CSV table of C-alpha atoms in Angstrom, one decimal:
chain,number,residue,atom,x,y,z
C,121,UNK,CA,132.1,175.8,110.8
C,122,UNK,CA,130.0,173.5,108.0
C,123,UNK,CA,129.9,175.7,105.7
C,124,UNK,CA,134.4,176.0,105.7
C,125,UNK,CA,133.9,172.2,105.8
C,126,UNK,CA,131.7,172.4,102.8
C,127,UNK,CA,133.6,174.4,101.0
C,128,UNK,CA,136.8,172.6,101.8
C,129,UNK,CA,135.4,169.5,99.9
C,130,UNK,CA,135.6,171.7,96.6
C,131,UNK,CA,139.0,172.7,98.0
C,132,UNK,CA,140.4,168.9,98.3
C,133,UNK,CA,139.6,167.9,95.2
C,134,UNK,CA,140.8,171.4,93.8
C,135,UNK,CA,144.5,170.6,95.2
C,136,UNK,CA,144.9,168.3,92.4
C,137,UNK,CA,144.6,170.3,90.1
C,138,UNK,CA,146.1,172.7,88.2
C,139,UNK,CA,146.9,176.1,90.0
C,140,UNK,CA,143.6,178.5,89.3
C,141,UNK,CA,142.8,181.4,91.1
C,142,UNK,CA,139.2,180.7,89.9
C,143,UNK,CA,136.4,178.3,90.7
C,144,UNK,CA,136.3,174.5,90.0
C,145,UNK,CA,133.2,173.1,88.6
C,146,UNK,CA,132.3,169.4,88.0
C,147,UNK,CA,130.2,167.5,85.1
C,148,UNK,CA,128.7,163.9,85.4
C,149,UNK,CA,126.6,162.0,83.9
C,150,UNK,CA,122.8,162.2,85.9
C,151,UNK,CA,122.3,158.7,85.3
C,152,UNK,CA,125.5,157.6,87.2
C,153,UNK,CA,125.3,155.9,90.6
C,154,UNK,CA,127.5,158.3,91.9
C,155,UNK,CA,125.6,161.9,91.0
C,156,UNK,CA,123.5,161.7,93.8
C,157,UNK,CA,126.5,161.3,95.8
C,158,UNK,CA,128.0,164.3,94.3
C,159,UNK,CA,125.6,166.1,95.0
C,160,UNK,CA,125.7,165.9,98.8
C,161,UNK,CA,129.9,165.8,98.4
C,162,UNK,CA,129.7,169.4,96.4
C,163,UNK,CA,126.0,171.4,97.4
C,164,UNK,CA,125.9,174.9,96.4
C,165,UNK,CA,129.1,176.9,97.5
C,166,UNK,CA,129.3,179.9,99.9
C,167,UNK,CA,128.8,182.4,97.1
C,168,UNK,CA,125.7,180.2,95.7
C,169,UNK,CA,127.0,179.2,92.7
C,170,UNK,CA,126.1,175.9,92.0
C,171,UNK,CA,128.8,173.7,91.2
C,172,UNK,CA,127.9,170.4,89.8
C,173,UNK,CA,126.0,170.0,86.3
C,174,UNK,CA,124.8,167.3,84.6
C,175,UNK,CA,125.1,169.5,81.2
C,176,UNK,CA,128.8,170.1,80.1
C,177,UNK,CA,127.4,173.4,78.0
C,178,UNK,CA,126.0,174.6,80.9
C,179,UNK,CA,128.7,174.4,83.4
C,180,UNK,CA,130.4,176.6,80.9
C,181,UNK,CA,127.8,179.2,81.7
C,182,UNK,CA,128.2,179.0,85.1
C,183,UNK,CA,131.8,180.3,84.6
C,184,UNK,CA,133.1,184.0,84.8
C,185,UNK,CA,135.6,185.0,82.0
C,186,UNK,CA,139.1,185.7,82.5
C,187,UNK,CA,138.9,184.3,86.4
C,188,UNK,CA,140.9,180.6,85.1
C,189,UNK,CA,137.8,178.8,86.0
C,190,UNK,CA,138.1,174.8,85.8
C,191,UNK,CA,135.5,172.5,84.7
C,192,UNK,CA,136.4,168.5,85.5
C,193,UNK,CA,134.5,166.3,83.7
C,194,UNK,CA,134.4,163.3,85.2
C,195,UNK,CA,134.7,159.6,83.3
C,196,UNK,CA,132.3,158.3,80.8
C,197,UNK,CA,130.3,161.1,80.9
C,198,UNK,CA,129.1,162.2,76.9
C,199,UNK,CA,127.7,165.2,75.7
C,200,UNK,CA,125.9,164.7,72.1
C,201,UNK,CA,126.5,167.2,69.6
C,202,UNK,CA,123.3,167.9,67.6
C,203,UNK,CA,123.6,171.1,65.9
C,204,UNK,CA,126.1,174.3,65.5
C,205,UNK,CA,127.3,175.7,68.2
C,206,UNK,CA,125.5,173.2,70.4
C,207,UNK,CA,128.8,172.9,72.8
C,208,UNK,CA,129.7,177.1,73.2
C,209,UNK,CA,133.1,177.5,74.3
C,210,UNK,CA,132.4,181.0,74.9
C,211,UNK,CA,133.9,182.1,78.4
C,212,UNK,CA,137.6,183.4,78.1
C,213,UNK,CA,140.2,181.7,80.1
C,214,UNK,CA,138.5,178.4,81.4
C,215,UNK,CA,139.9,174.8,81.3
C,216,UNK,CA,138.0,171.8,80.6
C,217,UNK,CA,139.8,169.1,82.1
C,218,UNK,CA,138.5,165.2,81.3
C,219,UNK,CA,138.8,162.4,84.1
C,220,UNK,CA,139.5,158.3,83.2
C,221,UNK,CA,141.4,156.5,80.6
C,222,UNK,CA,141.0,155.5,77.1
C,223,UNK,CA,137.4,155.2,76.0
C,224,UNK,CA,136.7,156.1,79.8
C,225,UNK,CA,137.1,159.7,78.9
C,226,UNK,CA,134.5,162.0,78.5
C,227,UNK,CA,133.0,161.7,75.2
C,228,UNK,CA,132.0,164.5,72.6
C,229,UNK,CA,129.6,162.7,70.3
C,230,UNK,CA,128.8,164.1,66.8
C,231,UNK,CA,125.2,163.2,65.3
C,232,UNK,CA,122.1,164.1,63.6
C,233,UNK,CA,123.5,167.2,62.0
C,234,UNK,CA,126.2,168.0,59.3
C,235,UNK,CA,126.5,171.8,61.3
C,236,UNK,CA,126.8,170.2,64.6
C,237,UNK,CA,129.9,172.0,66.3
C,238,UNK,CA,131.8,172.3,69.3
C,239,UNK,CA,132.1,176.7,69.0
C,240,UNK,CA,135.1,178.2,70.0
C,241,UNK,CA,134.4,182.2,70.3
C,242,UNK,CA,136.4,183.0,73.1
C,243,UNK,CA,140.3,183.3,74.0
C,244,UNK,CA,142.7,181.4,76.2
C,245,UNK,CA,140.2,178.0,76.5
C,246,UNK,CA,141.9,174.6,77.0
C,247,UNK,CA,140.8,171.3,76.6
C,248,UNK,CA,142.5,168.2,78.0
C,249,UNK,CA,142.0,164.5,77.8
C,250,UNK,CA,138.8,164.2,75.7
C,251,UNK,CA,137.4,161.7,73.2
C,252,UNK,CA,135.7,163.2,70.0
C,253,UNK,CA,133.8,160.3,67.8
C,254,UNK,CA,132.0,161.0,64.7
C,255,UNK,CA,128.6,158.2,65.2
C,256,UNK,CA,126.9,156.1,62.5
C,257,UNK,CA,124.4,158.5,61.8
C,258,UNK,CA,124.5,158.9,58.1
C,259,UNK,CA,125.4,162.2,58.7
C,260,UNK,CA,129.4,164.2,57.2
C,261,UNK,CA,130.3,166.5,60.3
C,262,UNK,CA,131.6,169.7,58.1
C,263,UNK,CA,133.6,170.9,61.0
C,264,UNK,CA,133.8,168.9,64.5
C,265,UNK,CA,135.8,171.7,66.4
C,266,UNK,CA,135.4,175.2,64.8
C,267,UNK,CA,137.6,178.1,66.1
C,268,UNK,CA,136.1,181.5,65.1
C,269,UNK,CA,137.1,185.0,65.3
C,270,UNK,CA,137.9,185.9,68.9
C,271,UNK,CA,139.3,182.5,69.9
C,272,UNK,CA,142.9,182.8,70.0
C,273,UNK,CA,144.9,180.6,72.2
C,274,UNK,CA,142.5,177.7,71.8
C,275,UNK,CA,144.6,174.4,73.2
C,276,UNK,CA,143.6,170.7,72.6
C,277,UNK,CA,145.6,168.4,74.3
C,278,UNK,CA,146.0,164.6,75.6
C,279,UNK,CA,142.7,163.8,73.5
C,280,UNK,CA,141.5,161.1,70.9
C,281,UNK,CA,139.3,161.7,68.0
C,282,UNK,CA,137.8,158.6,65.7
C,283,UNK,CA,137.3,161.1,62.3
C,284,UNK,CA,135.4,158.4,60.8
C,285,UNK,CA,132.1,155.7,61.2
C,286,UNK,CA,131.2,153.5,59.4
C,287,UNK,CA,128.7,156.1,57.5
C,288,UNK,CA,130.0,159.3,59.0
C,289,UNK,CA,133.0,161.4,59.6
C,290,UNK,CA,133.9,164.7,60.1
C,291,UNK,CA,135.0,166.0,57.2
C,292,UNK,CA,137.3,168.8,59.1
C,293,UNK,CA,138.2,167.8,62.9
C,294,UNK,CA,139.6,171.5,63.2
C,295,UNK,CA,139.1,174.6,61.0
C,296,UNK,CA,140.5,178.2,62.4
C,297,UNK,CA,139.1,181.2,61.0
C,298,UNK,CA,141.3,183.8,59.2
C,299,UNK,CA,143.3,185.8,61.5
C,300,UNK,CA,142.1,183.7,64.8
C,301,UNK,CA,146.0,183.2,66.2
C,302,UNK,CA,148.1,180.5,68.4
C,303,UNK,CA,145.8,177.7,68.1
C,304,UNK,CA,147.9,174.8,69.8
C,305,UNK,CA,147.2,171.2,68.9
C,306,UNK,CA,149.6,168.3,71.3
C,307,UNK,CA,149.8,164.8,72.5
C,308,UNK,CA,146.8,163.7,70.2
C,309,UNK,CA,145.9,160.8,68.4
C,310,UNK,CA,143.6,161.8,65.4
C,311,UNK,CA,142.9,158.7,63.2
C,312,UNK,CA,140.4,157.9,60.4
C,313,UNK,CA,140.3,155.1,57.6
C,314,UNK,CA,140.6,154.8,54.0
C,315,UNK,CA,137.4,156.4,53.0
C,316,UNK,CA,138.4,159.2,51.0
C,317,UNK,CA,135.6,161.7,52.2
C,318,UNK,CA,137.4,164.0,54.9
C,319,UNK,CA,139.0,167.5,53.4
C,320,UNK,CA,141.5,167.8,56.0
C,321,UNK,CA,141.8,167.3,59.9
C,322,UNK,CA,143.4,170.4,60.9
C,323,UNK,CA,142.2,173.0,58.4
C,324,UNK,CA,143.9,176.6,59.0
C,325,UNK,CA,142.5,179.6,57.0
C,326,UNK,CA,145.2,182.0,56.8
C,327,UNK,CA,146.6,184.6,57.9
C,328,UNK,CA,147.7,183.0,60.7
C,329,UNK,CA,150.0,183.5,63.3
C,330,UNK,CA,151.9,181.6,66.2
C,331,UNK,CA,150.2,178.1,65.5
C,332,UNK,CA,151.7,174.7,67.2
C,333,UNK,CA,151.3,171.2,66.4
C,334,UNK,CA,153.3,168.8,68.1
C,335,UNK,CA,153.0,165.5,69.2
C,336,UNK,CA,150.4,164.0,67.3
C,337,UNK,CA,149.5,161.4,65.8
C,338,UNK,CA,147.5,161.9,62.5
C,339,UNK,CA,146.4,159.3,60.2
C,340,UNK,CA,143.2,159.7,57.3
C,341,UNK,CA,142.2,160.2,54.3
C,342,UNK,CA,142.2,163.3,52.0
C,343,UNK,CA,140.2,164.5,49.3
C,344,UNK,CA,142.3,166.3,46.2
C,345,UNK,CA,144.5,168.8,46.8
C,346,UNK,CA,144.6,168.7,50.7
C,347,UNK,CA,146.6,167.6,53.6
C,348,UNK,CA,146.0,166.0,57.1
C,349,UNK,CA,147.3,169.2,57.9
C,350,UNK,CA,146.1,171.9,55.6
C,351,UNK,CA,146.7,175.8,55.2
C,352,UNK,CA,144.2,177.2,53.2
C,353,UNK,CA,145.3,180.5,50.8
C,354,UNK,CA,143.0,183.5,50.5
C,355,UNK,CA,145.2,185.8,48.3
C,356,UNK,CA,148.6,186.2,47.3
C,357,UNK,CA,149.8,187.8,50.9
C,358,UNK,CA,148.0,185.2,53.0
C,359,UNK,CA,150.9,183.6,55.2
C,360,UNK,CA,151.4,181.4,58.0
C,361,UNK,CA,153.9,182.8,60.8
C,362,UNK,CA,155.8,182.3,63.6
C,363,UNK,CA,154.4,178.7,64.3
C,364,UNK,CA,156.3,175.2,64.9
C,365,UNK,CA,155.2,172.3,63.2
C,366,UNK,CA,157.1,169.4,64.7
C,367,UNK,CA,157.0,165.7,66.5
C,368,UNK,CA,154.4,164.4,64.4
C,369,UNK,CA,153.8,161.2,62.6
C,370,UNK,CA,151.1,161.4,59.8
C,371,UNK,CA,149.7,159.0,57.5
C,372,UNK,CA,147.9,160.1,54.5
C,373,UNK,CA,145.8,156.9,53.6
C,374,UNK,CA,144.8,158.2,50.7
C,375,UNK,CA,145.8,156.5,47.0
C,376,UNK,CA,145.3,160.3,45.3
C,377,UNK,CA,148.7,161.6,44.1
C,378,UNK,CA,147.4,165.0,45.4
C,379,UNK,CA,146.8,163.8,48.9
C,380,UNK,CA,149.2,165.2,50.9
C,381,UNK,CA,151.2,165.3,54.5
C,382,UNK,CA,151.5,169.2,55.4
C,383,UNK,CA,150.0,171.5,52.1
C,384,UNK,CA,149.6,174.8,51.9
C,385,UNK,CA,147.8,176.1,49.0
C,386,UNK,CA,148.4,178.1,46.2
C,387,UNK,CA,148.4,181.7,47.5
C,388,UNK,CA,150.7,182.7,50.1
C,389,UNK,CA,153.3,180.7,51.8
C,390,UNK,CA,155.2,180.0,55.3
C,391,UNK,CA,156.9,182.8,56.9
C,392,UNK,CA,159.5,182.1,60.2
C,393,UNK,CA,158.1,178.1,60.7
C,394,UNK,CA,160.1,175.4,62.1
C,395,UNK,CA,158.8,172.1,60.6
C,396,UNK,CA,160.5,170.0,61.9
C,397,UNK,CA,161.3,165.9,63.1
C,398,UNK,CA,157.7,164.8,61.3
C,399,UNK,CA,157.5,161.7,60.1
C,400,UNK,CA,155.0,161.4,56.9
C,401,UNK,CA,153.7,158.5,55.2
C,402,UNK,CA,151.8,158.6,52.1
C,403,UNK,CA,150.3,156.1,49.6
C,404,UNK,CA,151.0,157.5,46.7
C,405,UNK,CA,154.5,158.2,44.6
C,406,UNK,CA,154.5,161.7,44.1
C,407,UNK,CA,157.6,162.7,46.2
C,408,UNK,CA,156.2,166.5,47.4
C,409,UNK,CA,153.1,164.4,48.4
C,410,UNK,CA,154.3,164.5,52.0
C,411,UNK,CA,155.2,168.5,52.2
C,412,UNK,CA,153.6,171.1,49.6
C,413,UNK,CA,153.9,174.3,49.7
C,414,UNK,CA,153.0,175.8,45.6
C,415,UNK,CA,154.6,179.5,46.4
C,416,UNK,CA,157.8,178.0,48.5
C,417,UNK,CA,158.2,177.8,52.1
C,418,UNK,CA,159.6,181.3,52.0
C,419,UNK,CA,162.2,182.0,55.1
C,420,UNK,CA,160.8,178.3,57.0
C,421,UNK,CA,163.4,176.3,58.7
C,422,UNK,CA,162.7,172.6,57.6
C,423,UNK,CA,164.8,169.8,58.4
C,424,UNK,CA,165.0,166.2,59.7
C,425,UNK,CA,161.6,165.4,58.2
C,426,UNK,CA,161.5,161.7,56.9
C,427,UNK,CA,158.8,160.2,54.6
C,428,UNK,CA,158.2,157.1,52.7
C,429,UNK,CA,155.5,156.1,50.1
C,430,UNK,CA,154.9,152.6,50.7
C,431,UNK,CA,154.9,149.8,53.8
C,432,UNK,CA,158.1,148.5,55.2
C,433,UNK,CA,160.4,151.8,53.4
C,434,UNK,CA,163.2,153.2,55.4
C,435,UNK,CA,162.2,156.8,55.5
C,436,UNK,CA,163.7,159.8,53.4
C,437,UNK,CA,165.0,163.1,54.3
C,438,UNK,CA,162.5,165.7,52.4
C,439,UNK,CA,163.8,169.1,52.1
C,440,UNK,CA,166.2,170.8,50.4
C,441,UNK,CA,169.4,170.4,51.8
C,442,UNK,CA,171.1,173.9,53.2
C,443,UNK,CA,174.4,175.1,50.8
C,444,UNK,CA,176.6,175.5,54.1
Protein backbone atom coordinates (compact mmCIF):
# COMPACT_ATOMS: atom_id res chain seq x y z
CA UNK A 1 0.00 0.00 0.00
CA UNK A 2 3.21 2.66 0.38
CA UNK A 3 4.53 2.12 -2.46
CA UNK A 4 0.63 3.29 -4.54
CA UNK A 5 0.95 6.02 -1.91
CA UNK A 6 4.39 6.84 -3.11
CA UNK A 7 3.70 6.82 -6.36
CA UNK A 8 0.44 8.78 -6.06
CA UNK A 9 2.59 11.76 -4.84
CA UNK A 10 4.08 11.90 -8.50
CA UNK A 11 0.46 11.36 -9.57
CA UNK A 12 -0.90 14.65 -7.59
CA UNK A 13 1.27 16.81 -8.79
CA UNK A 14 1.02 15.18 -12.38
CA UNK A 15 -2.84 16.18 -12.42
CA UNK A 16 -1.85 19.64 -13.07
CA UNK A 17 -0.32 19.17 -15.70
CA UNK A 18 -0.70 18.72 -19.13
CA UNK A 19 -2.24 15.33 -20.28
CA UNK A 20 1.03 12.84 -20.86
CA UNK A 21 0.91 9.30 -21.09
CA UNK A 22 4.56 9.45 -20.10
CA UNK A 23 6.50 10.10 -16.86
CA UNK A 24 6.88 13.41 -14.96
CA UNK A 25 10.29 14.35 -13.75
CA UNK A 26 11.34 17.32 -11.60
CA UNK A 27 14.56 19.73 -11.50
CA UNK A 28 15.59 22.00 -8.46
CA UNK A 29 18.19 23.67 -7.43
CA UNK A 30 20.41 21.28 -4.69
CA UNK A 31 21.13 24.21 -2.73
CA UNK A 32 17.36 25.05 -2.13
CA UNK A 33 15.78 24.50 1.29
CA UNK A 34 13.28 22.64 -0.15
CA UNK A 35 15.45 19.67 -2.16
CA UNK A 36 15.79 17.68 0.63
CA UNK A 37 12.20 17.80 1.05
CA UNK A 38 11.70 16.71 -2.35
CA UNK A 39 13.44 14.17 -2.08
CA UNK A 40 11.42 12.37 0.63
CA UNK A 41 8.04 13.87 -1.33
CA UNK A 42 9.30 12.05 -4.79
CA UNK A 43 11.94 8.87 -3.83
CA UNK A 44 12.69 6.57 -6.63
CA UNK A 45 9.35 5.36 -8.42
CA UNK A 46 8.02 1.78 -8.78
CA UNK A 47 9.94 1.13 -11.88
CA UNK A 48 13.28 2.71 -10.32
CA UNK A 49 13.63 5.50 -12.22
CA UNK A 50 14.66 8.20 -10.28
CA UNK A 51 12.74 11.19 -10.62
CA UNK A 52 14.18 14.25 -9.15
CA UNK A 53 17.61 15.84 -10.48
CA UNK A 54 19.45 18.56 -9.44
CA UNK A 55 20.96 18.75 -13.23
CA UNK A 56 18.34 19.95 -15.91
CA UNK A 57 20.67 18.02 -18.70
CA UNK A 58 20.38 15.14 -16.92
CA UNK A 59 16.87 14.81 -16.24
CA UNK A 60 16.64 14.94 -20.01
CA UNK A 61 18.50 11.58 -19.98
CA UNK A 62 16.49 10.05 -17.76
CA UNK A 63 13.64 10.39 -20.29
CA UNK A 64 12.46 7.76 -23.05
CA UNK A 65 11.72 9.22 -26.53
CA UNK A 66 8.53 9.47 -28.02
CA UNK A 67 6.69 8.40 -24.47
CA UNK A 68 5.56 12.60 -23.93
CA UNK A 69 7.77 12.65 -20.88
CA UNK A 70 7.45 15.97 -18.72
CA UNK A 71 10.27 17.57 -16.96
CA UNK A 72 9.01 20.61 -14.39
CA UNK A 73 11.54 22.77 -13.48
CA UNK A 74 10.81 24.26 -10.61
CA UNK A 75 11.39 28.29 -9.74
CA UNK A 76 14.76 29.92 -9.58
CA UNK A 77 16.46 27.10 -10.50
CA UNK A 78 19.58 27.99 -13.34
CA UNK A 79 21.45 25.88 -15.40
CA UNK A 80 24.76 27.70 -16.81
CA UNK A 81 25.57 27.20 -20.24
CA UNK A 82 29.39 26.76 -20.74
CA UNK A 83 29.98 25.18 -23.99
CA UNK A 84 28.16 23.67 -27.25
CA UNK A 85 25.76 21.41 -26.74
CA UNK A 86 26.11 21.74 -22.99
CA UNK A 87 22.08 21.65 -22.50
CA UNK A 88 21.17 18.40 -25.18
CA UNK A 89 17.65 18.48 -26.13
CA UNK A 90 18.01 15.20 -27.60
CA UNK A 91 15.03 12.90 -26.46
CA UNK A 92 12.03 13.14 -28.99
CA UNK A 93 8.68 14.19 -27.67
CA UNK A 94 9.46 15.65 -24.08
CA UNK A 95 8.19 18.89 -22.50
CA UNK A 96 10.20 21.10 -20.39
CA UNK A 97 7.77 22.98 -18.41
CA UNK A 98 9.27 26.05 -16.03
CA UNK A 99 7.50 26.91 -12.55
CA UNK A 100 7.36 30.85 -10.95
CA UNK A 101 6.94 34.21 -12.41
CA UNK A 102 9.07 36.70 -13.96
CA UNK A 103 12.75 36.48 -13.01
CA UNK A 104 11.43 33.57 -10.73
CA UNK A 105 11.60 31.32 -13.72
CA UNK A 106 14.07 28.92 -14.27
CA UNK A 107 17.07 30.53 -15.75
CA UNK A 108 19.21 29.32 -18.85
CA UNK A 109 22.51 31.29 -18.28
CA UNK A 110 24.95 31.88 -21.18
CA UNK A 111 28.81 32.19 -20.16
CA UNK A 112 32.33 31.61 -20.64
CA UNK A 113 31.95 30.34 -24.17
CA UNK A 114 31.07 31.96 -27.62
CA UNK A 115 29.83 28.03 -28.73
CA UNK A 116 27.92 27.59 -25.60
CA UNK A 117 24.37 26.14 -26.85
CA UNK A 118 21.24 24.91 -25.76
CA UNK A 119 21.24 21.69 -28.80
CA UNK A 120 18.20 20.85 -30.25
CA UNK A 121 18.67 17.28 -32.21
CA UNK A 122 15.57 15.78 -31.70
CA UNK A 123 11.71 16.26 -32.78
CA UNK A 124 8.49 17.30 -31.12
CA UNK A 125 10.45 19.04 -27.86
CA UNK A 126 8.68 21.93 -26.10
CA UNK A 127 9.82 24.51 -23.89
CA UNK A 128 7.50 26.68 -21.75
CA UNK A 129 8.01 29.59 -19.46
CA UNK A 130 11.79 29.94 -19.34
CA UNK A 131 14.22 32.88 -18.95
CA UNK A 132 17.33 32.92 -21.33
CA UNK A 133 20.10 35.78 -20.22
CA UNK A 134 23.18 36.33 -22.03
CA UNK A 135 25.83 37.30 -18.58
CA UNK A 136 28.64 39.91 -18.42
CA UNK A 137 31.22 37.59 -19.38
CA UNK A 138 32.95 39.29 -22.11
CA UNK A 139 31.93 36.64 -24.11
CA UNK A 140 29.30 37.13 -27.99
CA UNK A 141 27.03 33.85 -27.64
CA UNK A 142 27.06 32.82 -31.63
CA UNK A 143 23.89 31.00 -31.26
CA UNK A 144 21.92 30.75 -27.73
CA UNK A 145 19.25 28.15 -29.04
CA UNK A 146 20.46 26.08 -32.06
CA UNK A 147 18.00 23.78 -33.82
CA UNK A 148 19.82 21.18 -35.99
CA UNK A 149 18.91 18.63 -38.45
CA UNK A 150 16.45 16.21 -36.86
CA UNK A 151 14.66 18.78 -34.72
CA UNK A 152 11.54 19.55 -36.24
CA UNK A 153 8.60 20.70 -34.31
CA UNK A 154 10.83 22.51 -31.80
CA UNK A 155 8.31 24.97 -29.63
CA UNK A 156 9.37 27.86 -27.37
CA UNK A 157 6.78 29.47 -25.64
CA UNK A 158 5.71 31.82 -22.60
CA UNK A 159 9.54 32.59 -22.20
CA UNK A 160 11.88 35.82 -21.83
CA UNK A 161 15.23 36.25 -23.19
CA UNK A 162 17.63 39.45 -22.30
CA UNK A 163 19.82 39.13 -25.94
CA UNK A 164 22.19 41.50 -24.43
CA UNK A 165 24.77 42.46 -21.19
CA UNK A 166 26.39 44.90 -20.67
CA UNK A 167 29.62 43.05 -22.54
CA UNK A 168 27.82 40.20 -24.00
CA UNK A 169 24.94 39.09 -26.16
CA UNK A 170 23.90 36.43 -28.19
CA UNK A 171 24.51 37.34 -31.42
CA UNK A 172 21.59 34.81 -32.73
CA UNK A 173 18.92 33.76 -29.94
CA UNK A 174 17.57 31.14 -32.60
CA UNK A 175 19.15 29.73 -35.78
CA UNK A 176 17.37 26.54 -37.63
CA UNK A 177 19.31 24.51 -39.88
CA UNK A 178 18.42 24.03 -43.55
CA UNK A 179 15.56 21.82 -44.05
CA UNK A 180 14.81 21.40 -40.02
CA UNK A 181 10.79 22.19 -40.33
CA UNK A 182 7.83 23.79 -38.04
CA UNK A 183 9.93 25.46 -35.61
CA UNK A 184 7.15 27.47 -33.59
CA UNK A 185 8.13 30.61 -31.71
CA UNK A 186 4.86 32.27 -29.26
CA UNK A 187 3.96 34.50 -26.35
CA UNK A 188 7.67 35.65 -26.03
CA UNK A 189 9.35 38.69 -25.04
CA UNK A 190 12.89 38.78 -26.80
CA UNK A 191 14.56 42.23 -26.05
CA UNK A 192 18.08 43.65 -26.51
CA UNK A 193 19.53 47.26 -26.60
CA UNK A 194 21.09 49.57 -29.02
CA UNK A 195 24.44 47.87 -29.30
CA UNK A 196 24.60 47.00 -32.85
CA UNK A 197 26.43 43.56 -32.41
CA UNK A 198 23.55 40.85 -32.72
CA UNK A 199 23.00 39.31 -36.51
CA UNK A 200 19.55 38.42 -35.94
CA UNK A 201 17.25 36.90 -33.10
CA UNK A 202 15.47 34.33 -34.98
CA UNK A 203 17.87 33.29 -37.83
CA UNK A 204 16.11 30.61 -40.31
CA UNK A 205 18.39 28.92 -42.87
CA UNK A 206 16.25 27.94 -45.67
CA UNK A 207 14.48 25.70 -47.11
CA UNK A 208 12.08 25.87 -44.66
CA UNK A 209 8.75 24.75 -44.12
CA UNK A 210 5.68 25.24 -41.73
CA UNK A 211 7.45 27.87 -39.42
CA UNK A 212 5.14 30.06 -36.80
CA UNK A 213 5.91 33.14 -34.98
CA UNK A 214 3.28 34.75 -33.27
CA UNK A 215 2.86 36.67 -30.34
CA UNK A 216 6.09 38.11 -29.69
CA UNK A 217 7.59 40.67 -28.74
CA UNK A 218 11.00 41.48 -30.39
CA UNK A 219 13.06 44.46 -29.92
CA UNK A 220 17.28 44.68 -30.82
CA UNK A 221 19.67 45.62 -32.75
CA UNK A 222 20.89 44.37 -36.16
CA UNK A 223 23.99 44.28 -37.98
CA UNK A 224 23.81 45.13 -42.04
CA UNK A 225 21.64 43.47 -44.05
CA UNK A 226 19.57 41.55 -41.36
CA UNK A 227 16.33 41.47 -39.51
CA UNK A 228 15.06 40.61 -35.96
CA UNK A 229 13.61 38.12 -37.88
CA UNK A 230 15.83 36.82 -40.66
CA UNK A 231 15.63 34.10 -43.55
CA UNK A 232 18.81 33.38 -44.75
CA UNK A 233 19.12 32.33 -48.80
CA UNK A 234 21.32 29.47 -49.98
CA UNK A 235 20.58 29.46 -53.73
CA UNK A 236 18.14 30.72 -56.05
CA UNK A 237 15.31 27.87 -55.04
CA UNK A 238 15.72 28.29 -51.27
CA UNK A 239 12.14 29.29 -50.03
CA UNK A 240 10.20 29.61 -46.99
CA UNK A 241 6.73 27.73 -47.02
CA UNK A 242 3.61 27.26 -45.54
CA UNK A 243 4.41 29.24 -42.35
CA UNK A 244 2.46 32.29 -40.55
CA UNK A 245 4.17 35.15 -39.40
CA UNK A 246 1.68 37.25 -37.45
CA UNK A 247 0.85 39.11 -33.95
CA UNK A 248 4.13 40.57 -33.50
CA UNK A 249 5.49 43.83 -32.50
CA UNK A 250 9.28 44.37 -33.40
CA UNK A 251 11.57 47.05 -32.87
CA UNK A 252 14.66 47.24 -34.89
CA UNK A 253 16.87 49.68 -32.65
CA UNK A 254 19.19 49.91 -35.05
CA UNK A 255 20.20 53.46 -36.89
CA UNK A 256 21.52 51.31 -40.19
CA UNK A 257 19.23 51.89 -43.16
CA UNK A 258 19.79 48.11 -43.84
CA UNK A 259 18.49 47.04 -40.42
CA UNK A 260 15.39 45.54 -40.96
CA UNK A 261 11.95 44.14 -39.42
CA UNK A 262 11.19 40.69 -41.28
CA UNK A 263 14.26 40.22 -44.32
CA UNK A 264 14.79 37.56 -46.36
CA UNK A 265 17.80 37.57 -48.41
CA UNK A 266 18.72 37.64 -51.78
CA UNK A 267 18.20 34.14 -53.06
CA UNK A 268 14.88 32.61 -52.90
CA UNK A 269 11.74 34.00 -51.52
CA UNK A 270 8.28 33.31 -49.48
CA UNK A 271 6.05 30.72 -50.88
CA UNK A 272 2.15 30.29 -49.23
CA UNK A 273 3.04 32.76 -45.92
CA UNK A 274 0.52 34.80 -44.11
CA UNK A 275 2.35 37.79 -42.61
CA UNK A 276 0.22 39.24 -41.11
CA UNK A 277 -1.13 42.05 -38.11
CA UNK A 278 2.89 42.85 -37.18
CA UNK A 279 3.57 45.88 -36.00
CA UNK A 280 7.32 47.06 -36.95
CA UNK A 281 9.27 49.89 -35.83
CA UNK A 282 12.53 50.93 -37.17
CA UNK A 283 15.03 53.73 -36.73
CA UNK A 284 15.92 54.45 -39.79
CA UNK A 285 13.90 56.04 -43.11
CA UNK A 286 14.23 53.56 -45.63
CA UNK A 287 10.54 52.55 -46.11
CA UNK A 288 11.18 48.56 -47.02
CA UNK A 289 13.29 48.65 -43.77
CA UNK A 290 10.44 47.05 -41.89
CA UNK A 291 9.66 44.02 -44.55
CA UNK A 292 12.43 42.91 -47.31
CA UNK A 293 12.12 40.43 -49.25
CA UNK A 294 15.06 41.12 -52.61
CA UNK A 295 13.35 38.27 -54.98
CA UNK A 296 9.52 39.34 -53.97
CA UNK A 297 7.25 37.62 -51.58
CA UNK A 298 6.16 35.39 -54.33
CA UNK A 299 2.42 33.89 -53.77
CA UNK A 300 2.62 35.40 -49.62
CA UNK A 301 -0.57 36.87 -48.37
CA UNK A 302 0.58 40.16 -46.51
CA UNK A 303 -1.74 42.51 -45.11
CA UNK A 304 -2.58 44.82 -42.09
CA UNK A 305 1.05 45.25 -41.26
CA UNK A 306 1.78 48.77 -39.85
CA UNK A 307 5.20 50.44 -39.33
CA UNK A 308 6.61 53.66 -38.47
CA UNK A 309 10.26 55.10 -38.52
CA UNK A 310 10.37 57.34 -35.68
CA UNK A 311 8.77 57.90 -31.95
CA UNK A 312 5.28 59.14 -31.52
CA UNK A 313 4.30 58.14 -35.60
CA UNK A 314 0.94 56.81 -36.31
CA UNK A 315 1.74 53.58 -38.06
CA UNK A 316 1.55 52.83 -41.94
CA UNK A 317 0.06 50.14 -43.90
CA UNK A 318 3.26 48.36 -45.70
CA UNK A 319 2.33 46.19 -48.57
CA UNK A 320 1.14 46.49 -51.64
CA UNK A 321 -2.36 47.02 -51.81
CA UNK A 322 -4.45 44.00 -53.70
CA UNK A 323 -6.06 45.37 -57.45
CA UNK A 324 -9.63 43.89 -56.33
Amino acid sequence: MSIYNQFSRFEALASALPLTAGKVFFVADLADAWFERLQRMFPVDVDGEVRLFSNLDTAIGACTGGRGDVIVVFPNYTFTVTAAGSLALDVAGITLLGLGNGNDRPTISFTTAATGTVLVTAAYITMDNFRFIANADTVDVNVAIDINTGGNFFTLKNSHAILTDTSAQMVRFIQTDSGTDYLRVENCVLEGDTSAGLESVIDILSDNNGTVIRNNYISASTGDSRGLIHYAGVDTAARVSHGLITGNTLWNQTGDSLSYGIHKDSNGGFFDVTISHNNIRITSDSGDGWFRVASGVNNASLYENYGVNAAGERGVIFGTVSST
